[in-house]
């Protein structure tokens, strides 16, 4: 045996001795891992949905940061490759032994990579690696779990299902049969099959089979109650609430068919709406996790609660009599409290995490993760230090210092920041959105999965598009695409389509806009209740395209049906948006009277969900509608527009600001008491600003309107040269709008 | 006919000798057994007693064949005699002429003969490396084969030792046969230059299989059996590489009579029982006394759940060859299934005395203990069997059953899972897994396993019943799916009669009384045929009586009610009241409606 080999052996003797006991908690770990993963999925979804509302001002250039990020990623992947080779050299060479511990660490590391960025791991070669490992160590069943994860992330349903069942068949008893008989009888009977069901449910959830997932979860609840496995039960409740929030289920659809359904299972006599069930489940899960000291789950539940509070009104479960007062508003304070609490728990974990050995699930994971983090850093630095430190042993121990915060904890903490960004997106504070996304992208990039990280980038780029125009956004997008090279990265892909669609609408390239809309529709799954956000966005954009094409009745039809779906699936926040769109449609079809109630409804929706920016824009639309009713309402319109101005000028994107300016000018102009000659600046200033913004956005239609108004004003003032200039610009934009040029390159950027 | 047999004899005689000379003991044993199994020409008449009836005729007489054989060969022979005229040598069980393969001459006893003799004695004394050493530098094909084979065996032996020495906490160590690489190099060179005989090809095939080159291994083994068909070991290796019927059908095999043995055995392995049985019965005509074929036929019969038939054959087999251990594990399974404990005890004690350290013996003894209810001991013996042969499929499955008895579910699941991983087509193990999970109150999880098993054995009503029971369990209550499964079960000859009754009941629960009545009627017919009467019978009658009354077919209703009157219990009273209502309705009283609602 080589000298290094002996060193390895000595160094790991303790681990060798302990390895049989430490294998105990694996099933638990799985639950934990999948939980984390789940939270990723969840956040991802909520953010995609929120991307629609992004139209706020102020500039930012993320290029420099992206450059750094991408280079570090490249390093990581090459060093991964090295490590792969390393481990196999070691195994092919019988002189060098690898301890079980090291193998576990390797597997954990692979799991992390799978979770972070599945596109880094090619399906087949990874499977080959794993089957080689399995041939070498047939009793190491975690390999099968990794194969399951691999198949899952590569969307191979059959293989994922087979490997899941195989893994739990072997290891639910935790060990092989021969060694098993020595342990106590009670232990033998109680397997860890509830975690198998939990994983099965997550699998179905991932593949979009809500009904099957729910059946699996209900069974998991039953089995874990039977086996008194409280911590697993807490995880299952978390998973169910994830499922409920993820899939679109109207309360009328009998998704929960069996009499042993959730309603009864969680001990509630009365039938509840999905949202109420979700809330109850979340609260129970939180309580349970709190008593069991499952810190990660606690923080996860806080995050989910925050998400819930963000989008739903908390109604009391039972209200007695007509006098029972219910405040039908969301409560931003709750959201903030939950977000704060989720991070708070994590700091606790960081401080006394090492001493909290009673915390079985997350603690053992964190420990394992530490090791894997150690090997991770070892391999990433090994490219540099390999020449210097030829002694493998030294190298290993040098980097084996446990990192203060495990990656899983970092991930949860990061999610909190992302969620914060989303919350501010809702409430309408652009700087806060940008700040939180930036914090996430800079501080949590190492621990984040590629989908979450790309989400942060998406937010930054959306911000850029709203405040700096398309050219800046597209150049940032290019960098982001380089950083996330996989075509499968849906966030980036979606963002690209959103930007292209908006630009096409602004430029008046309706055919292209329609084409992109169709592509949107194709992206979502055909199963009803799945990919709800994507479908909503697709039809919202479809309605907008129709509106731009002046096909008002069709646009109204689409928007109406969208409203009814949103209502069915209880998506109130989206409803506010749809209502505003309907008002907009009626306004443009010269039917202001019909538009008014929609605008008012949208406004009240916005109020109850605290969507300040959207509310301001609804107010603006309201002003326009009043204005359209005749010059007698100009005063009222002006006051409404002024009301919305602070919010819009503070946080709105360029388009919104320009609109507000134009409305302001229009109000003045249509006011019969207003004399242009007396105060030309109060009209010209806003118009000039609007024109500036609109030119960056290439928004021909509105730019033409602004120039037209300008020409009118100059005409009144008698400044003929300026009038001619404005008229020429007006002509330019009208022609551009009517003859959309270079259609060919408008799909590129 | 006689000449055909004589050819077979000559061929097998030579084969047994040649295989023995090369140290291929089990193949030699097999050939010799078969040689003795050829029907002795009791009637030395020139016209052959047996020849070639049309294949359909032989298939039809297949069922009777066995009885006749056991009751006495002569009558059987007479019966088949009128079949036809003289047949040529080498024609046909199935009407296709066989290719006659020349028996290869051994190397002339040249200079190396003495050394070969020495090497062979070493080999027989299990001094493999020594044997290989003696033969170094010898170029004769026989010498090359024995040297390579000795090296291979030596490598295998060392591998086994290493596996035990290095066994770590993660199971098997990465011990490999160290000789494989060198052997492959040498044998592939020989194959390329054409300096290799069929035995060398067989060895090359094994080496390739060990190196996981299955495709090439198949090709090489096919070459081997085509040039020397009498090496049964080569056929067995080939069979183990044929994991699906597609692979089997695509093999390019010469039509030698040994191919029939191979195909029959492969069909049995792939659970194509009918085909296997047909082939074996045809082979029986020539190898009347072959114990091997008898055992195989019995195995097929057992797999087809024809227990009594198989029992008789095995009994006979054990009488003629009392110290036989091969295939006796199947017999023990059979006896277990029939719960004939005395016979099983007798068998267990005999094999114990014959050779207690063979996997089959351990399995038989384990079965014996299991039947006696001593499950711990049974598990012990199954574990011993598996120590002796890790890939002993049925032992894993049976051990799973034992663990179920011991209520050690994780261990049972583990055992079943190993069986499934060894052979994913083992529907019993899949079924066992499903059953365990169902027992643990996880019907949704169990469905996956039942689905797997019914996919492998789509015509087995038991599997469909199990799946349906999962669907209709209290937890899932997916009645429509359960109905679909029961329909499959009812269509595939459900002998337990669960499906029809359940179908009727479930349709009744869903309020589809037409369908329910249809199935109740069918169930009644079935029960009447089988002369079974019980609660189900009463239930069916009662439902039908009410149903017929409700849809206005009073006469039928009356019929059912009168049948019901034969039974005691509350149903009798109900029947009486229905009858009264019927009479009133028929006599035209308007009170019928009231009665109708009262029911």
GROMACS .gro file of C-alpha atoms in nm, chain A residues 5 61 198 275 324 520 579 731:
model
    8
    5UNK     CA    1  -0.302   0.515   0.132
   61UNK     CA    2  -2.550   4.794  -1.496
  198UNK     CA    3  -4.287   1.171   0.056
  275UNK     CA    4  -5.646   2.834   0.010
  324UNK     CA    5  -6.822   3.925   1.226
  520UNK     CA    6  -4.560   3.131  -2.505
  579UNK     CA    7  -5.922   4.412  -1.475
  731UNK     CA    8  -4.475   6.202  -3.897
   0.00000   0.00000   0.00000
